[in-house]
CSV table of C-alpha atoms in Angstrom, one decimal:
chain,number,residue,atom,x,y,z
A,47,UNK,CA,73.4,-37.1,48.2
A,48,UNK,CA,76.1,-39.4,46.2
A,49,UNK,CA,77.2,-36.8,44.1
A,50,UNK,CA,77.4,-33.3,43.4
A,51,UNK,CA,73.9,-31.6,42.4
A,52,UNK,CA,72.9,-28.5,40.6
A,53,UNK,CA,69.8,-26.7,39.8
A,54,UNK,CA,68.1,-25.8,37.9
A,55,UNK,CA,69.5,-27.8,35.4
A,56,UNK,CA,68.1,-25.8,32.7
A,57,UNK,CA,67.2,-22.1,32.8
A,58,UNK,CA,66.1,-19.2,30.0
A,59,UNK,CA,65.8,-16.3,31.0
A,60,UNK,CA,66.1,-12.5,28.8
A,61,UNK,CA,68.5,-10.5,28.2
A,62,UNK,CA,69.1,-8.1,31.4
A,63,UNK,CA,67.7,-10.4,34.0
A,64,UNK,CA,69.5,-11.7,36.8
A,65,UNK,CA,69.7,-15.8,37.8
A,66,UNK,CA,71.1,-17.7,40.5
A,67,UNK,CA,72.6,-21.0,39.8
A,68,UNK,CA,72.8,-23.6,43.0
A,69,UNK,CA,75.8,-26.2,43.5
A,70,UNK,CA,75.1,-29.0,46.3
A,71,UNK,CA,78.6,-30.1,46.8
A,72,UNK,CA,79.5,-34.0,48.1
A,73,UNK,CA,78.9,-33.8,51.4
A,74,UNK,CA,82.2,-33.4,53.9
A,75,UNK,CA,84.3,-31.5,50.6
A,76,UNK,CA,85.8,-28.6,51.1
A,77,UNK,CA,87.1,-27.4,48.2
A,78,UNK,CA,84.3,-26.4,45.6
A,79,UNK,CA,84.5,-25.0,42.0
A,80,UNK,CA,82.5,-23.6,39.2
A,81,UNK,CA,83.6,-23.9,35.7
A,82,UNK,CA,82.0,-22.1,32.5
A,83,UNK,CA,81.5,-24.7,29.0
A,84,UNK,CA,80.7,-22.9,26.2
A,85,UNK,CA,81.1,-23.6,22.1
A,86,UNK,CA,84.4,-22.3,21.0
A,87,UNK,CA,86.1,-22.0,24.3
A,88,UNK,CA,86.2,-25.1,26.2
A,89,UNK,CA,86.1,-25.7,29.7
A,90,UNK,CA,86.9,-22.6,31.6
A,91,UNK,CA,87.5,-22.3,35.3
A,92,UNK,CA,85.5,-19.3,37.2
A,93,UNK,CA,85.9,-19.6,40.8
A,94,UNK,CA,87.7,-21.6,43.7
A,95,UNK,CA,86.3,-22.2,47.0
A,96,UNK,CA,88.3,-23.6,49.9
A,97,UNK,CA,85.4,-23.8,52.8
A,98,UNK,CA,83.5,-20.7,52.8
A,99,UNK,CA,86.3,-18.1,51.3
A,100,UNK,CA,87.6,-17.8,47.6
A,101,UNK,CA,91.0,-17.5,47.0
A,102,UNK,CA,90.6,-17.8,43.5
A,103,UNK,CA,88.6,-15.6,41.6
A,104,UNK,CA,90.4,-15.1,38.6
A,105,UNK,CA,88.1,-16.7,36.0
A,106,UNK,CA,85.2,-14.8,36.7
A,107,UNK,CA,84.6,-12.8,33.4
A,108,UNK,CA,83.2,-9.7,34.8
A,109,UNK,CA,81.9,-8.1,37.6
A,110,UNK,CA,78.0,-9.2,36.8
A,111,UNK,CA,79.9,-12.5,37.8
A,112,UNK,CA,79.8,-13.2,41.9
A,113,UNK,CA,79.8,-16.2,43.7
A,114,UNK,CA,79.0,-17.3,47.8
A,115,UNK,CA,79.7,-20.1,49.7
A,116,UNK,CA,77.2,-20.4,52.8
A,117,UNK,CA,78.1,-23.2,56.0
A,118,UNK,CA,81.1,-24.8,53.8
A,119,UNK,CA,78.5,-26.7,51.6
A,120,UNK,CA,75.7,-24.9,49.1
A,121,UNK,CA,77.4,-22.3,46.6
A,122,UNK,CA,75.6,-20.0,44.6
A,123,UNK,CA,76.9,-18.1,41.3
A,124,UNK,CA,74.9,-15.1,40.4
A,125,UNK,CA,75.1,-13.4,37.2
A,126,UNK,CA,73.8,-10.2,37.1
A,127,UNK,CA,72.7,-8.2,34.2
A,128,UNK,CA,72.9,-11.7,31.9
A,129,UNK,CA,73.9,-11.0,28.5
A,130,UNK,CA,73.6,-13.3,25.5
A,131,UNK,CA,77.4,-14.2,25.4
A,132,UNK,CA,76.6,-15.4,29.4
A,133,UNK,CA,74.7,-18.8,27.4
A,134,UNK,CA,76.6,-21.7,28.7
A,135,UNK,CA,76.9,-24.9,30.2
A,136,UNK,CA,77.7,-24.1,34.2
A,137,UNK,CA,79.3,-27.2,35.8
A,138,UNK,CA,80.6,-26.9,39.7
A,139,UNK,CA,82.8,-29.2,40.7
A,140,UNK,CA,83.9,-30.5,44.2
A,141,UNK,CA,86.2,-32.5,46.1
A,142,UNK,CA,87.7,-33.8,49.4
A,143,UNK,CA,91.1,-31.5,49.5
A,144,UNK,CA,92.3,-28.8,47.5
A,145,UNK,CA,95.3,-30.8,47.4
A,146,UNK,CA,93.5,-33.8,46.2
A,147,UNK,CA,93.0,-33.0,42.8
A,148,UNK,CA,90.1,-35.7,41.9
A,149,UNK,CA,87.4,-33.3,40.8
A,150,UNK,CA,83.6,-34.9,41.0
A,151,UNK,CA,81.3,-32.6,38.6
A,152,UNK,CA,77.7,-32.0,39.0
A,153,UNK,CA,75.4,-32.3,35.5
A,154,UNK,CA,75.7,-28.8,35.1
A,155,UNK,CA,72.8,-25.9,34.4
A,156,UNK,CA,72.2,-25.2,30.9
A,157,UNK,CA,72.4,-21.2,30.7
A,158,UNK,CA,70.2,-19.7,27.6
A,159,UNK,CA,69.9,-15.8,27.3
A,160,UNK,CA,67.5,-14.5,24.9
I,71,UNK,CA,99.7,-19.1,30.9
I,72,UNK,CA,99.2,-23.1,30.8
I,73,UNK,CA,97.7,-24.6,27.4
I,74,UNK,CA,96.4,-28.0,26.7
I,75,UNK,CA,96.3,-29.2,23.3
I,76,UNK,CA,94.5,-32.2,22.7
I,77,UNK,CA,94.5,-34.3,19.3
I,78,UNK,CA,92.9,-35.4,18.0
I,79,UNK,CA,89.8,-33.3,17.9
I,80,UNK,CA,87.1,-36.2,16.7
I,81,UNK,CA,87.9,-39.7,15.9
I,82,UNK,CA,85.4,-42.1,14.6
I,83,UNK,CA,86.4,-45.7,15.1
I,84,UNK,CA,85.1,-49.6,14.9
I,85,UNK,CA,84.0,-51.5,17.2
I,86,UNK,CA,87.2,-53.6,18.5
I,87,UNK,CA,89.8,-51.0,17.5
I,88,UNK,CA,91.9,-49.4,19.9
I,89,UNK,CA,92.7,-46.0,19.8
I,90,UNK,CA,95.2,-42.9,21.1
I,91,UNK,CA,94.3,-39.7,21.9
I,92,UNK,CA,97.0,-37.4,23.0
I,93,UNK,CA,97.5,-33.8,25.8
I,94,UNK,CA,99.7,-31.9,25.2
I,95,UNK,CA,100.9,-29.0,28.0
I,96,UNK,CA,102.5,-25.8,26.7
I,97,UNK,CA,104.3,-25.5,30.1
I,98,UNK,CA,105.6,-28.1,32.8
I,99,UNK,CA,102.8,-30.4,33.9
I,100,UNK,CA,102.5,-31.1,37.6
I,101,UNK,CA,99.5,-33.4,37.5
I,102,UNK,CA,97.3,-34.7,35.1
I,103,UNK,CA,93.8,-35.7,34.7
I,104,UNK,CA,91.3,-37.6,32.5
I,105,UNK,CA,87.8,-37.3,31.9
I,106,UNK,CA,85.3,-38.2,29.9
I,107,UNK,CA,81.9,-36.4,29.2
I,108,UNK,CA,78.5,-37.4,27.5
I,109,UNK,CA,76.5,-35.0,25.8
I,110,UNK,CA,74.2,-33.2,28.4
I,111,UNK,CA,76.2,-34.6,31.3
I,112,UNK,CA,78.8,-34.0,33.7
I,113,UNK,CA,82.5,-34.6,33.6
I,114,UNK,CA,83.3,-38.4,34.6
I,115,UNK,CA,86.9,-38.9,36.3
I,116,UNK,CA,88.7,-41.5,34.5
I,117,UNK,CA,92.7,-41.1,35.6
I,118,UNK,CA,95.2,-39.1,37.5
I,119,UNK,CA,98.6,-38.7,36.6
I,120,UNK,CA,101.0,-37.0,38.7
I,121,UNK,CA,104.7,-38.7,38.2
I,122,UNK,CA,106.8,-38.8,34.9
I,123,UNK,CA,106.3,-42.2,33.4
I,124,UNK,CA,103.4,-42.7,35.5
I,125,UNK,CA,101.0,-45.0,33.8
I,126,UNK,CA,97.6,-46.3,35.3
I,127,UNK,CA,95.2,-48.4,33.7
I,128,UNK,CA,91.4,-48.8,34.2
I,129,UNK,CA,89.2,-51.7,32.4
I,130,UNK,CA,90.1,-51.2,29.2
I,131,UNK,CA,91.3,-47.7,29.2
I,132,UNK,CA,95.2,-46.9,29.8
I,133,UNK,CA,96.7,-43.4,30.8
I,134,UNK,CA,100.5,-42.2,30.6
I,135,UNK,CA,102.5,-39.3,31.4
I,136,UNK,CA,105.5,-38.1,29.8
I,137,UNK,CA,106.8,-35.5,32.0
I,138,UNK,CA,109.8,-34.6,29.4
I,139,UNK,CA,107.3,-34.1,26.5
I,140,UNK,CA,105.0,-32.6,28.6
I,141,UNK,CA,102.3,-34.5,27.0
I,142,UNK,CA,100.0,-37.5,28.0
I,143,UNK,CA,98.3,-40.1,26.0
I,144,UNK,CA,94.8,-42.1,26.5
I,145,UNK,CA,95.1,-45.6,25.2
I,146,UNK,CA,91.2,-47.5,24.6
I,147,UNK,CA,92.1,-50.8,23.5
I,148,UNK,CA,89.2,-53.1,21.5
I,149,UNK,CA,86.8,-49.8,21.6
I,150,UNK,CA,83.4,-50.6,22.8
I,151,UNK,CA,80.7,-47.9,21.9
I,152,UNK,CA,80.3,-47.4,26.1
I,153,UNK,CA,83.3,-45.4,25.0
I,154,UNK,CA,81.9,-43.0,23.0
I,155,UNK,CA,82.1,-39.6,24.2
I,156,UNK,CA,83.9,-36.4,25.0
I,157,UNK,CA,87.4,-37.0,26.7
I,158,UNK,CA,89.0,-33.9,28.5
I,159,UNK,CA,92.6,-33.5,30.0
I,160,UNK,CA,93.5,-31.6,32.9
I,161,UNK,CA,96.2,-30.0,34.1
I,162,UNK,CA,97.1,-28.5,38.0
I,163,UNK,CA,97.5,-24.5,36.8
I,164,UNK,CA,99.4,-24.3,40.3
I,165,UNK,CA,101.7,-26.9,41.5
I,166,UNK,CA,100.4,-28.1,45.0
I,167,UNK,CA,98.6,-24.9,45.7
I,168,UNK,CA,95.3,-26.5,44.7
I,169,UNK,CA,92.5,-24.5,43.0
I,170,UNK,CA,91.7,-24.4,39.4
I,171,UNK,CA,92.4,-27.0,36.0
I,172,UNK,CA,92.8,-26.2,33.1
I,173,UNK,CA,91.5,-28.1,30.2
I,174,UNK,CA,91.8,-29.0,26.6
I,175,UNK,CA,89.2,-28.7,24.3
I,176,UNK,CA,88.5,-32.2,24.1
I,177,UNK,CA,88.2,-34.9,22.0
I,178,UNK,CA,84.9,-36.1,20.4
I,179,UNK,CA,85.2,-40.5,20.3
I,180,UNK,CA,82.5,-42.1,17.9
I,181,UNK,CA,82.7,-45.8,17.7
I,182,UNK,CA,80.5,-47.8,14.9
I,183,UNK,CA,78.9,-51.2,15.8
């Protein structure tokens, strides 16, 4: 596709239960990211993918928090356990070069725990 | 670690008035980045800044950096309400060691017809 795609882009789900969220970077980027937006805290960064491998993984909030990278393209982020203070806006970004800054964001999936 | 303070936090302007909305870095910033987000949407990439004194302009929206003040500033002159949205610095946490932003918290643009 033209730009970076996420599903679903809304989810609800209860307290406890686990979700997946799905990031379809721009095809040929390497470097992928996923970034947390909640009220009261902004735009927070969670993960850092260069190909397949993460070398950063220092905004992940907890260890319900994990995150793959399958074939250099899809990523997944799995929150485990979701808790009502998970609700947020998850937007994964990507682009060409981890040192070419120029971040293209997806729409984002709208988090809601009951 | 790195801060980004943005101000100011909402402005509501007219039509045909231009406006400033300013970054500011609590450490050294190595690059910076502009972009602009509507409700429900992803971020939009407006600018990139990466050399003191840098400034670039797009349409009718100008970015500069000011590497000694560690600040930037986003310039929309004769505001159209296309502009209304959220605008978000960025800042390079590591410098050239790619990987994560960090942002500000934004600033909320209203413009009146």
């Amino acid at each position: 596709g033209a730009g970076v795609s996420q599903s679903p882009s809304n989810k609800v789900t209860e307290k406890g239960k686990d979700v997946e969220l799905r990031c379809d970077p721009i095809s040929g980027h390497t470097a992928l990211y996923w970034y947390r937006q909640s009220l009261g805290q902004g735009l927070e960064f969670l993960i850092y993918f260069q190909g397949n491998s993460a070398p950063d993984k220092s905004g992940l909030p907890s260890d319900r928090f994990s995150a793959e990278r399958t074939g250099g393209s899809v990523s997944t982020l799995t929150i485990q356990r979701t808790q009502q203070e998970d609700s947020a806006v998850y937007l994964c970004a990507s682009s060409l070069d981890p040192a070419i800054y120029e971040q293209y964001f997806g729409p984002g999936t709208r988090l809601t725990v009951t | 670690s790195q801060e980004l303070e943005q101000s100011p936090q909402s402005l509501i302007v007219q039509e045909g008035k231009n406006l400033t909305i300013n970054c500011t870095s609590s450490k050294t910033l190595y690059g910076l980045y502009w972009y602009k987000q509507k409700y429900g949407e992803g971020l939009i990439f407006l600018m990139m800044l990466q050399k003191g004194g840098e400034e670039k302009s797009h349409e009718k929206i100008t970015a500069k950096l000011d590497e000694k003040k560690q600040q930037s500033s986003l310039h929309i002159t004769a505001s159209q309400p296309s502009h209304a949205g959220i605008y978000l610095c960025g800042a390079e946490s590591l410098y050239n060691q790619g990987g994560k932003l960090i942002f500000g918290q934004g600033t909320e643009l209203s413009v009146k017809p």
